[in-house]
XYZ file of C-alpha atoms in Angstrom:
633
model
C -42.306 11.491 63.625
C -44.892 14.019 62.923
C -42.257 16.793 62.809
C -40.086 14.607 59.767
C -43.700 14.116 58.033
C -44.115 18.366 58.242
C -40.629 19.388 57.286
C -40.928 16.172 54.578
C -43.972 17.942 53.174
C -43.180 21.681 53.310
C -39.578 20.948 52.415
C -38.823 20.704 48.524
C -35.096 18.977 49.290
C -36.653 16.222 51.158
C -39.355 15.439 48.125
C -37.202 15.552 45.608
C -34.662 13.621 47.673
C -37.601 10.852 48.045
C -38.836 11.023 44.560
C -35.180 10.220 43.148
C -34.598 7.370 45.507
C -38.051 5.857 44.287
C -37.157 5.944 40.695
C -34.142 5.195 41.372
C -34.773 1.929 43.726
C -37.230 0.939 41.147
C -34.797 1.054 38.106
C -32.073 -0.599 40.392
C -33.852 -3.306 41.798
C -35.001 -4.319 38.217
C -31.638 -4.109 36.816
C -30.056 -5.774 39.397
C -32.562 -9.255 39.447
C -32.280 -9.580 35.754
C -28.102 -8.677 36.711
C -28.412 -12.296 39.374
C -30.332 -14.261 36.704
C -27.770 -13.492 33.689
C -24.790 -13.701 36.323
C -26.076 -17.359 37.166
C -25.981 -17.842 33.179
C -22.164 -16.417 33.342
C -20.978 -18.242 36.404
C -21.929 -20.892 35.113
C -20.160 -20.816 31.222
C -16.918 -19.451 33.388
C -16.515 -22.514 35.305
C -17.573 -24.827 32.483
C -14.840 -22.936 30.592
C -12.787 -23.002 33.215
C -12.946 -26.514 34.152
C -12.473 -27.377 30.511
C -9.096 -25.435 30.562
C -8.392 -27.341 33.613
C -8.924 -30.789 31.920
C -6.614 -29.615 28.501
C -4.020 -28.911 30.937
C -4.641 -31.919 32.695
C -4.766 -33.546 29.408
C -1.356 -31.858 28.014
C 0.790 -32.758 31.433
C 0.167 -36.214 30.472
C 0.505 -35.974 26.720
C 3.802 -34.212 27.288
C 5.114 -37.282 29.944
C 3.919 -39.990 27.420
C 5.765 -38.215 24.818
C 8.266 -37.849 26.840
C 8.669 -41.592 27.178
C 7.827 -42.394 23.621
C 10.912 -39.659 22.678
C 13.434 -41.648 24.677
C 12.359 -44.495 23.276
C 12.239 -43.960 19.721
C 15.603 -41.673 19.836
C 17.522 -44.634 21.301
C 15.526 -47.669 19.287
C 17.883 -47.112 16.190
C 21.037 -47.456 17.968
C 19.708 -50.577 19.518
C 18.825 -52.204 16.232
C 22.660 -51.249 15.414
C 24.027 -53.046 18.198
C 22.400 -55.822 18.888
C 24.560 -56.880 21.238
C 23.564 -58.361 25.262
C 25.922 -55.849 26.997
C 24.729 -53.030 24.636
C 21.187 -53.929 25.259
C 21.529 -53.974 29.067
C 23.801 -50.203 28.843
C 20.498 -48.912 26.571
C 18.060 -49.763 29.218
C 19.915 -48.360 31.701
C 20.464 -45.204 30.013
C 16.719 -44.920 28.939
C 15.521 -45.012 32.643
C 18.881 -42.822 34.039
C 18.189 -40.134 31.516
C 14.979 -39.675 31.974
C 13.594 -39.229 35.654
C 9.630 -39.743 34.427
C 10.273 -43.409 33.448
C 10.052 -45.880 36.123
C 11.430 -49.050 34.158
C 12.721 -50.064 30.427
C 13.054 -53.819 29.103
C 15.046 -54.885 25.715
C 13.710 -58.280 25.066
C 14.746 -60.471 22.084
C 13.020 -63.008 19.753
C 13.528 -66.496 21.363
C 17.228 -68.113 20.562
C 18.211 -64.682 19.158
C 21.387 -65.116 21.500
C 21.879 -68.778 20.954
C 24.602 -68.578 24.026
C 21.554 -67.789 26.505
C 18.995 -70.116 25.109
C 15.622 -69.329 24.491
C 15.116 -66.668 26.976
C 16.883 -62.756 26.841
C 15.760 -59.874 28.347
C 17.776 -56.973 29.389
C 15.788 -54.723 31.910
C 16.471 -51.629 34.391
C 13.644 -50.246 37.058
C 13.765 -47.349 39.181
C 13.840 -48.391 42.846
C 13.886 -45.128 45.246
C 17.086 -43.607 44.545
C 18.406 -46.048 42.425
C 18.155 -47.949 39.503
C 18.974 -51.764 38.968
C 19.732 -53.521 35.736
C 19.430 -57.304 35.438
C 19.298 -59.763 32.380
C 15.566 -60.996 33.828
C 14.586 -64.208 34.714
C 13.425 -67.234 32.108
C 9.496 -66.837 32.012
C 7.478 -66.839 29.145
C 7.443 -63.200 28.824
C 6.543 -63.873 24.837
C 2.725 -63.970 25.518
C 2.500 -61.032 27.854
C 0.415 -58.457 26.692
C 3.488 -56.072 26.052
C 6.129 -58.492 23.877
C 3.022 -60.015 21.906
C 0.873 -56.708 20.918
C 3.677 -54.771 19.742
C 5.445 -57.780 18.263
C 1.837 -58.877 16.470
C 0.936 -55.221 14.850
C 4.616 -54.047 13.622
C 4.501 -50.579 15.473
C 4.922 -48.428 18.592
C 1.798 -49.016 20.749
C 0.389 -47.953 24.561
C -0.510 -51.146 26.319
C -2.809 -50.702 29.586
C -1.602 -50.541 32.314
C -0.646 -54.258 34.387
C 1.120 -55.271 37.147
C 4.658 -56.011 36.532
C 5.374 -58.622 39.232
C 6.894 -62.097 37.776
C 7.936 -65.088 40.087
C 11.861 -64.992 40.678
C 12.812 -61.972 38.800
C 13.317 -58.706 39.355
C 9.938 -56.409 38.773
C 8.680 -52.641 39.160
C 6.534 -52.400 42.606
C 3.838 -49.933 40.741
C 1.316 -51.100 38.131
C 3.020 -49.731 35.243
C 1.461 -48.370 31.840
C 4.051 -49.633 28.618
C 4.901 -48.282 25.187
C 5.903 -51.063 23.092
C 8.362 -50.587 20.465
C 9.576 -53.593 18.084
C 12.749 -53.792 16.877
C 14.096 -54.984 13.563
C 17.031 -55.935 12.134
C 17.505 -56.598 7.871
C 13.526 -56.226 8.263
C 13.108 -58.897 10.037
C 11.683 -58.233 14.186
C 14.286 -59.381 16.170
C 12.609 -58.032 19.597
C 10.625 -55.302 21.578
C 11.724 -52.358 23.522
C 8.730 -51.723 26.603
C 9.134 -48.499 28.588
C 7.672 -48.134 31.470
C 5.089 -45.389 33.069
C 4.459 -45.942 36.785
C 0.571 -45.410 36.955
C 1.225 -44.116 40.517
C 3.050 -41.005 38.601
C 0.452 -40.523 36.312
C -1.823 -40.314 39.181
C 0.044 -37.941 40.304
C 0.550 -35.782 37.673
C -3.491 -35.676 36.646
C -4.121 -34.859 40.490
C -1.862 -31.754 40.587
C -4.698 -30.310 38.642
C -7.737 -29.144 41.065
C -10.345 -26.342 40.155
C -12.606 -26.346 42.888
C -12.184 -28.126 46.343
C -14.431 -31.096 45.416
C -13.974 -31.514 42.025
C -11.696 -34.924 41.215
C -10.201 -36.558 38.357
C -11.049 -40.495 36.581
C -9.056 -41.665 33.854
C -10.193 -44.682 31.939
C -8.216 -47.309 29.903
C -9.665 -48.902 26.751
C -11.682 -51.727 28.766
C -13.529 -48.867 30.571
C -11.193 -50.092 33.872
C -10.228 -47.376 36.437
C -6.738 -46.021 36.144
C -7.040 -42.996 38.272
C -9.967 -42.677 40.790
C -10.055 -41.369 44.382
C -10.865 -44.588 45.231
C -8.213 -46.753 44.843
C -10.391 -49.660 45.482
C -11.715 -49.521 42.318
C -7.856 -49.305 40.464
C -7.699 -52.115 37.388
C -10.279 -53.976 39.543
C -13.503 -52.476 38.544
C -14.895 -50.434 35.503
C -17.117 -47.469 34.838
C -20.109 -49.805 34.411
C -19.406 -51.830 37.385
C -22.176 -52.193 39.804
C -24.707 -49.657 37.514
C -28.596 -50.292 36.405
C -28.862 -49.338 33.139
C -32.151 -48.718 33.688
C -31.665 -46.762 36.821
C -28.284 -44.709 35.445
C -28.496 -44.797 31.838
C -26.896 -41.417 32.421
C -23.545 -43.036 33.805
C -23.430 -45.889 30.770
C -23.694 -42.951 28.219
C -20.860 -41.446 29.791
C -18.751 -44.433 29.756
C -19.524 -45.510 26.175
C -18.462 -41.592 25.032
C -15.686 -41.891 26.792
C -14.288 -45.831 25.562
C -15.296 -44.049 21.918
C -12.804 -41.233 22.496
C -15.071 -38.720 22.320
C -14.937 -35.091 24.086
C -17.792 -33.289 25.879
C -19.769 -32.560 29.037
C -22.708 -34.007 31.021
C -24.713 -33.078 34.078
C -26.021 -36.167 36.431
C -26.442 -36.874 40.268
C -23.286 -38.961 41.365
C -23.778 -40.064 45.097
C -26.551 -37.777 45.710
C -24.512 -34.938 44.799
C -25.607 -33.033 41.328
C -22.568 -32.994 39.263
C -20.931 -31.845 36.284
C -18.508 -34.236 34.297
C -15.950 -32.981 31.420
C -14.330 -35.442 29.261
C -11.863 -35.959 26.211
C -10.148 -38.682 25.543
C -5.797 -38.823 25.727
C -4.336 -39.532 22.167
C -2.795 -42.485 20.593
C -3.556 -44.264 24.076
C -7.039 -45.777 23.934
C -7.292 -43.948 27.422
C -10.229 -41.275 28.173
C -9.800 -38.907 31.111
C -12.377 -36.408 33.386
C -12.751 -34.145 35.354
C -15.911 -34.132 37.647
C -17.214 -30.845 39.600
C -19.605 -30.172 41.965
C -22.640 -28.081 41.394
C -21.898 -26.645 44.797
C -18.503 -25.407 44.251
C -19.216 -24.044 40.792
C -21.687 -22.106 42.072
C -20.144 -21.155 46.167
C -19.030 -18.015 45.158
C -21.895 -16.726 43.417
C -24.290 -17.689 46.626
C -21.810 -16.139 48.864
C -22.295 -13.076 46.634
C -26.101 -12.627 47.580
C -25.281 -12.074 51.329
C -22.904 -9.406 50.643
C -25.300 -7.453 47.948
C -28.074 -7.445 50.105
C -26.781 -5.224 52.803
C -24.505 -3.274 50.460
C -28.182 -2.662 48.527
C -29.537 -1.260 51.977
C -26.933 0.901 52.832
C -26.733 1.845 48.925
C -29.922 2.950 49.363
C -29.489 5.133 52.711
C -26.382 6.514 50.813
C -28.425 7.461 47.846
C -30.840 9.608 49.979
C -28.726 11.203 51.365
C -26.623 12.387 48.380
C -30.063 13.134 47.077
C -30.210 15.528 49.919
C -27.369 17.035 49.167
C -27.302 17.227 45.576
C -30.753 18.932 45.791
C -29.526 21.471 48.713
C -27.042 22.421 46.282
C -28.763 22.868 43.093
C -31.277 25.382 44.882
C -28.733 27.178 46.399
C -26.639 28.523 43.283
C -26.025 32.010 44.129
C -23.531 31.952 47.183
C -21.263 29.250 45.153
C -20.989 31.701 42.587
C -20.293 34.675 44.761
C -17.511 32.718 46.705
C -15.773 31.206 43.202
C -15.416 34.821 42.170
C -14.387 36.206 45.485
C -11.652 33.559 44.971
C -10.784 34.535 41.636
C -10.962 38.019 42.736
C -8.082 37.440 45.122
C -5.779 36.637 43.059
C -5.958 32.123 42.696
C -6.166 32.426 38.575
C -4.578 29.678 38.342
C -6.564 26.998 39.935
C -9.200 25.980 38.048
C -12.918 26.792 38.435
C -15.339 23.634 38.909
C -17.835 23.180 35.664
C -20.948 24.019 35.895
C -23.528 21.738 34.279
C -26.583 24.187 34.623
C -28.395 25.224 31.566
C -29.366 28.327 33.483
C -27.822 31.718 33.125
C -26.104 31.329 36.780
C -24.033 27.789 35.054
C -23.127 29.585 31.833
C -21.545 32.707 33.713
C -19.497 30.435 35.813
C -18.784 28.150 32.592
C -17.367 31.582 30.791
C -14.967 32.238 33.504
C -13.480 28.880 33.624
C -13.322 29.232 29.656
C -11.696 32.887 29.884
C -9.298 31.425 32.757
C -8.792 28.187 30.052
C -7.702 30.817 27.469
C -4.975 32.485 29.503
C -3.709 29.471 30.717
C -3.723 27.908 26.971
C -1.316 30.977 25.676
C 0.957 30.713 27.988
C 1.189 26.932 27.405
C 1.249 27.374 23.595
C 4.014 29.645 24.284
C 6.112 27.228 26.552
C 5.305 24.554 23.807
C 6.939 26.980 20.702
C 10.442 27.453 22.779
C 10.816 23.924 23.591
C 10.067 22.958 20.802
C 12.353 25.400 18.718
C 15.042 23.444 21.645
C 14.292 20.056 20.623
C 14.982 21.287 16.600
C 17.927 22.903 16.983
C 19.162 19.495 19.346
C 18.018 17.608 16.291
C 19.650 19.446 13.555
C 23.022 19.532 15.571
C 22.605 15.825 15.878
C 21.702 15.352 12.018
C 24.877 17.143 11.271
C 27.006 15.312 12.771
C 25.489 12.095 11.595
C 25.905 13.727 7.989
C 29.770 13.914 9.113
C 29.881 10.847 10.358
C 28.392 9.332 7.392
C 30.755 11.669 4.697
C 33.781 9.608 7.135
C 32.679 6.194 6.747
C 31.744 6.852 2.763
C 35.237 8.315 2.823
C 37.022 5.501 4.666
C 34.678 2.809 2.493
C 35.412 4.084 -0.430
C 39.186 3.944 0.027
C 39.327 0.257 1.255
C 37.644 -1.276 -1.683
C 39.539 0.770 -3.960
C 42.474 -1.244 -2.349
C 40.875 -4.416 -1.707
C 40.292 -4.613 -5.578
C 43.160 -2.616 -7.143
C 45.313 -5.530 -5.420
C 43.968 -8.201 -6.754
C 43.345 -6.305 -10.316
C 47.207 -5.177 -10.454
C 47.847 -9.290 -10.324
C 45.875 -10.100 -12.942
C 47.021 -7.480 -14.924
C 50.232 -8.263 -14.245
C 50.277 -11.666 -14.994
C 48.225 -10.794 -18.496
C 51.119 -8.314 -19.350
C 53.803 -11.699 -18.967
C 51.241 -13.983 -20.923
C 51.318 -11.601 -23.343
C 54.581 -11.522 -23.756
C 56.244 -14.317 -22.806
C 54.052 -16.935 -23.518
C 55.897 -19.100 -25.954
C 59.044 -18.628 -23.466
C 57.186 -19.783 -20.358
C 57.233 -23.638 -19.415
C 53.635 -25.149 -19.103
C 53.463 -25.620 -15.491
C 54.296 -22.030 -15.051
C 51.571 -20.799 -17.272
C 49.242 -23.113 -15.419
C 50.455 -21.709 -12.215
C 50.006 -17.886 -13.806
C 46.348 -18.804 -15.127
C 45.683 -20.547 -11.652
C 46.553 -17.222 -9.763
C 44.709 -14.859 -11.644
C 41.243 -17.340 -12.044
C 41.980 -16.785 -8.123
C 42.233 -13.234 -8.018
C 39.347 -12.890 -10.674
C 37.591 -14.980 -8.047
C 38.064 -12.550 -5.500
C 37.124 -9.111 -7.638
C 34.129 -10.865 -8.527
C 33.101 -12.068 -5.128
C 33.557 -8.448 -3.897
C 30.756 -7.105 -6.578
C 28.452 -9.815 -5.951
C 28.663 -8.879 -1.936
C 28.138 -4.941 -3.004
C 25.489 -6.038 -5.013
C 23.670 -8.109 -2.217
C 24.223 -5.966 0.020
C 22.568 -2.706 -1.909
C 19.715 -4.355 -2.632
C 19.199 -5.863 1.438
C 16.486 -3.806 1.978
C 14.565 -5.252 -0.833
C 15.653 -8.715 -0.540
C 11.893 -10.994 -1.409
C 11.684 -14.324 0.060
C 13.214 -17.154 -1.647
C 12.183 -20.673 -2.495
C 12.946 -23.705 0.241
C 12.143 -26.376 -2.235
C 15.670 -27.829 -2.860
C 15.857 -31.486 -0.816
C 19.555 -30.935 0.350
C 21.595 -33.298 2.312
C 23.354 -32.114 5.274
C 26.522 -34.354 4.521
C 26.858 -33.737 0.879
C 26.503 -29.776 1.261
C 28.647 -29.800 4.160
C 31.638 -31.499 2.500
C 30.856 -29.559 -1.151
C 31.704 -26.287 1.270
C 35.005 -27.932 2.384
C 35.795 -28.874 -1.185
C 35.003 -25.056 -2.376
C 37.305 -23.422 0.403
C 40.029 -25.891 -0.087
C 40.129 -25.843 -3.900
C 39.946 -21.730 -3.883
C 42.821 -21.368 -1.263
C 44.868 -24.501 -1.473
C 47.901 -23.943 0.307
C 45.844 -22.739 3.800
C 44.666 -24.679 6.570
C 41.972 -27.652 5.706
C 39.388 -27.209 8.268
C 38.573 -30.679 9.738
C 34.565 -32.184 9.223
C 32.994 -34.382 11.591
C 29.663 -35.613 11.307
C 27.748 -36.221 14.090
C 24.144 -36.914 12.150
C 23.522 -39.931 9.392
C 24.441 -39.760 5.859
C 20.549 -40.203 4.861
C 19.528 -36.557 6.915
C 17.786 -33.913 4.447
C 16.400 -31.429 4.420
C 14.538 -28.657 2.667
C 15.898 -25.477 1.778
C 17.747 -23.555 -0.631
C 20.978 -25.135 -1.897
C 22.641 -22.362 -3.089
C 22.207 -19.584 -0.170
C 22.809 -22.521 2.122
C 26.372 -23.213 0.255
C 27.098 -19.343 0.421
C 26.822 -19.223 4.172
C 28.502 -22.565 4.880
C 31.968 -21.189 1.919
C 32.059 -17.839 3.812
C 32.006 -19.301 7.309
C 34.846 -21.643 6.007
C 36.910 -18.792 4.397
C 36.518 -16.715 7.389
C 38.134 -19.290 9.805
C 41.240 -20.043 7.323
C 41.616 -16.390 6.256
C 42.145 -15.136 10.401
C 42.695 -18.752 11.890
C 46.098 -19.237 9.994
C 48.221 -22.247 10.683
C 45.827 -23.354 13.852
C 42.754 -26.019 13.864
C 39.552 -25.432 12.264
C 37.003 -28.202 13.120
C 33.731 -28.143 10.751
C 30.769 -29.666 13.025
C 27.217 -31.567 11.963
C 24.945 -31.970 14.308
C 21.414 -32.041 15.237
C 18.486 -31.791 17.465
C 14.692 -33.112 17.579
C 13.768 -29.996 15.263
C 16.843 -28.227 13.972
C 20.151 -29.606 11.955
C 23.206 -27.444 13.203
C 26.187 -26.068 10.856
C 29.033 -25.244 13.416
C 32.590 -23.270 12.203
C 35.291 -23.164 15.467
C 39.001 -22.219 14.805
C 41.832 -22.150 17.479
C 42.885 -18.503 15.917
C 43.210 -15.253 17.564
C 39.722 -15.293 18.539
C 37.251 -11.726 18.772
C 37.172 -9.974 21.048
C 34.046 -9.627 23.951
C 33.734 -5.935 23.038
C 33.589 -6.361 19.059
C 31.390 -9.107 19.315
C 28.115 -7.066 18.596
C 29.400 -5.410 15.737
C 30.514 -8.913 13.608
C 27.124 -8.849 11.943
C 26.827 -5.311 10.842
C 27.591 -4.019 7.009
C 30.847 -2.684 6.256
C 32.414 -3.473 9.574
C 35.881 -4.842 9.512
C 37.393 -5.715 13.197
C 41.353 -5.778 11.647
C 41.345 -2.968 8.709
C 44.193 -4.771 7.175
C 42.563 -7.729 6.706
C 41.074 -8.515 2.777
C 37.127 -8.263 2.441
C 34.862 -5.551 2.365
C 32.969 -6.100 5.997
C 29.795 -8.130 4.008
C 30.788 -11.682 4.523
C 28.950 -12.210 7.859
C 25.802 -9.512 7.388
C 25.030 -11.129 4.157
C 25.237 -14.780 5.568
C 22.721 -13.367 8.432
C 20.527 -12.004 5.978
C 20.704 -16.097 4.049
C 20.546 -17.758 7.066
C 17.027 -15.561 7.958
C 15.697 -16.374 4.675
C 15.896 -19.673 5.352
C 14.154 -19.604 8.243
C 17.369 -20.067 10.845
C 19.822 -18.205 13.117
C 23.148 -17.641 12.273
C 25.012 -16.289 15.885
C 28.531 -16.547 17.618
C 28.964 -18.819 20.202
C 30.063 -16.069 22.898
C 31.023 -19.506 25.383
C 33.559 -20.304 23.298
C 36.750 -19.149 24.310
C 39.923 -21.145 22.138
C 38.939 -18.523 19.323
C 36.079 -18.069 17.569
C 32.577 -20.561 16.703
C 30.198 -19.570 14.424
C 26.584 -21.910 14.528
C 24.561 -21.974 11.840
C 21.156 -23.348 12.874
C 18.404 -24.332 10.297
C 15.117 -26.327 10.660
C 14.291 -29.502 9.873
């Protein structure tokens, strides 16, 4: 020991060695409390954050399966009102729960005597039973004054009951407390009965519990009574509520949290549950009356940064060793400059210019000597760089100028080739008319009246075409500059779709007459522009009669939740799988004899993306070609 404390005190490494690691142990030790305090702060708004992400996707899983329940229901309660019929009422329930794997039962029940042959009492209903489903007409009980027939039937509208248990004497009944949404059904405005679907509360409890942040942490949901829907204990399930069994004056903490919660409000609270301190996120599930949360342990939120403090100390410790010891180093090697230098240049010397020297980042005249070197060695290796740059570069712009010529080849062919077809695809139609004027001219007083009606006919058809050629050219130079146009024309789907058939038909009588069939009702509109709407819908048509020929073309309506669909299909010769990229492009024609410039289909993709759709060819289709046109609602 006395030998360190000499060689400590005669040795200038070893003091500055122990003056840095004081200074430094100071600074770090500072830094790194005030570094556990703020961390605390972090941890903590990361799992509150986090834990509030948990309970919005907790929150959203359940939203999307009670809209996925109120969907079926309200997408099938329109044909029920249409067919109020008892085996069409039992086939609907059926189909409700079949089609949709989340419901667990469906019931169609009727205003009393609405089937005079069955008496007072109908009811058709279907429940999921393990791996099947059964579908009864249920048994006569006064199912009018349940909770489920008489809310929905009272207020006039779709409405989430709570959830009950479904069991009634001597009929058929789910085995699950069920939640409901209550749909009534009218016919001439007047209710003639309510649909209830069904939501097993088992499968809600299972899709809240999927969610789990921390290994504690659990998940309550409340209905609008404050009763227990989900809870770890299912004890206190639909028998007990949040206030059950709590002081007020003891746990006014725990009433506050179940009043916010029955109000539908969202937020946060910190109490002691069991002993245990807690924090409690909450936020209430729309259109429901039902509030849902998501409790955490202090514990957990915090495990990881506790667990942190055991492994800091002892890397701090052996941080610290480490530290001296580079200290030791780093101050061996600042005071022994001299022999570096010597050895980089030795190495230099022998010939190794072209590994790089280490910086220097001494001020002293030993760092700027080696500094110049490694900027002298820099040099040398820049020019010869600079050089390499200037020939592969001078390779890259020849490569581009060959390439550039032969696109300006390319192009001269296709102006060339362009040029030449719409000099024919108009001089045809021009020669007619002309034609046809010369005979008028002429002839007119010679010519019977149906004959000059048939002349006049032609040529309004061949102007037709001349002038839909320049309106295409004209569209189609001025693509690139195309503004947005305005989507405040309150179109019907029908009406549009059978003014396109009308157009085709009327402009090339004597062709095929595509076939419509409407799939949506006569009352669907929607907004958008009427006019670039009819454009695409004319040029899909002419399209299909001008390659289809003789064979079927179908014209389709349809639609979806969010989108009406425009579909074109023809039995003709079809396109084929390599051309199909090219269909939309300007100027491209897959049959060069055909009439038309190559602009029908690039300017109908350009409409259809102004009006905020896709236009695209059904590549599945394989009886000849199907063009879908899809806008949105």
């Amino acid at each position: 020991m006395k030998r360190l404390l000499i060689s400590t005190r005669y040795s200038l490494s070893a003091k500055l060695s122990l003056g840095i690691l004081f200074v430094v142990a100071t600074i770090f030790f500072l830094a790194l409390g005030y570094l556990f305090v703020r961390s605390r702060q972090i941890v903590r708004q990361e799992a509150m954050l986090r834990a509030e992400r948990i309970l919005d996707n907790i929150n959203l899983r359940v939203n999307y399966y009670l809209q996925e329940v109120e969907s079926a229901t309200q997408n099938t309660k329109w044909r029920i009102e249409n067919h109020m019929q008892p085996d069409s009422l039992l086939a609907y329930s059926r189909t409700i729960v079949a089609l949709n794997p989340n419901i667990n039962g469906c019931s169609i029940t009727t205003e009393p005597d609405f089937f005079p042959q069955y008496g007072r009492y109908f009811s058709a209903y279907s429940v999921r039973l393990d791996n099947r489903i059964e579908t009864i007409r249920e048994g006569e009980y006064e199912y009018y004054d349940k909770l489920w027939y008489k809310t929905a039937r009272d207020k006039g509208i779709p409405v989430w009951v709570d959830p009950f248990d479904d069991y009634n004497a001597g009929t058929l009944s789910s085995p699950d407390m069920i939640a409901s949404y209550c749909v009534p059904l009218f016919v001439n405005g007047t209710i003639s009965g309510v649909i209830a679907t069904d939501l097993s509360l088992k499968r809600l409890s299972q899709i809240i519990s999927k969610e789990k942040p921390y290994q504690h942490s659990y998940t309550m949901m409340l209905d609008s009574d404050g009763r227990y829907l989900v809870h770890p204990d299912s004890t206190k399930l639909l028998s007990q509520t949040i206030f059950s069994g709590t002081d007020a004056a003891e746990r006014p903490e725990i009433i506050a949290l179940g009043h916010e919660m029955l109000d539908g409000k969202t937020g946060s609270m910190k109490m002691d549950l069991h002993g245990t301190p807690c924090y409690i996120f909450y936020q209430p599930i729309a259109n429901t009356g039902w509030s849902i949360a998501l409790i955490c342990t202090e514990g957990d939120i915090f495990s990881e940064y506790h667990g942190l403090i055991y492994i800091v100390l002892p890397l701090l410790i052996v941080g610290l060793l480490l530290l001296l010891f580079v200290s030791f180093k780093i101050v061996n090697h600042f005071i022994a400059p001299i022999g570096t230098l010597v050895r980089q240049c030795n190495h230099l010397a022998e010939g190794h210019d072209r590994e790089p020297l280490p910086t220097s980042i001494r001020p002293d005249v030993v760092g700027r000597l080696q500094n110049s070197f490694l900027t002298m060695q820099q040099s040398l290796k820049e020019q010869i760089s600079h050089l390499q740059t200037v020939n592969d570069e001078t390779e890259r712009r020849n490569h581009d100028l060959f390439q550039a010529n032969e696109l300006v080849k390319e192009s001269d062919r296709k102006k060339t080739a362009f040029l030449q077809d719409m000099a024919h695809q108009i001089r045809t139609p021009l020669n007619i008319v002309f034609g046809f004027t010369q005979v008028l001219q002429n002839d007119y007083d010679a010519l019977p009246s149906k004959e000059v009606e048939s002349i006049t006919s032609t040529m309004q058809q061949n102007a037709s075409a001349i002038k839909r050629m320049t309106d295409m050219l004209i569209i189609a130079s001025n693509s690139d500059t195309q503004t947005p146009v305005s989507l405040d024309d309150e179109v019907s789907c029908a009406a549009i779709a059978q003014e396109a058939v009308d157009i085709t038909n009327n402009a090339q009588p004597d062709t095929t007459k595509p076939e419509l069939q409407l799939f949506v009702p006569d009352t669907l509109k929607i907004h958008t522009n009427q006019a670039y709407l009819l454009a695409i819908l004319t040029e899909l048509l002419n399209n299909a009669k001008q390659f289809a020929g003789d064979q079927t073309i179908t014209f389709k309506l349809e639609s979806t939740d969010a989108r009406v669909l425009f579909t074109v299909e023809d039995t003709g010769p079809g396109i084929d799988k390599m051309e199909k990229e090219r269909v939309f492009r300007q100027f491209v024609k897959l049959n060069p004899f055909t009439e038309g410039l190559g602009l029908g289909l690039a300017i109908s993709l350009q409409y259809a993306h102004l009006l905020g759709g896709e236009l695209s060819l059904d590549s599945t289709y394989q009886k000849g070609a199907r063009f879908v046109l899809e806008l949105p609602k």
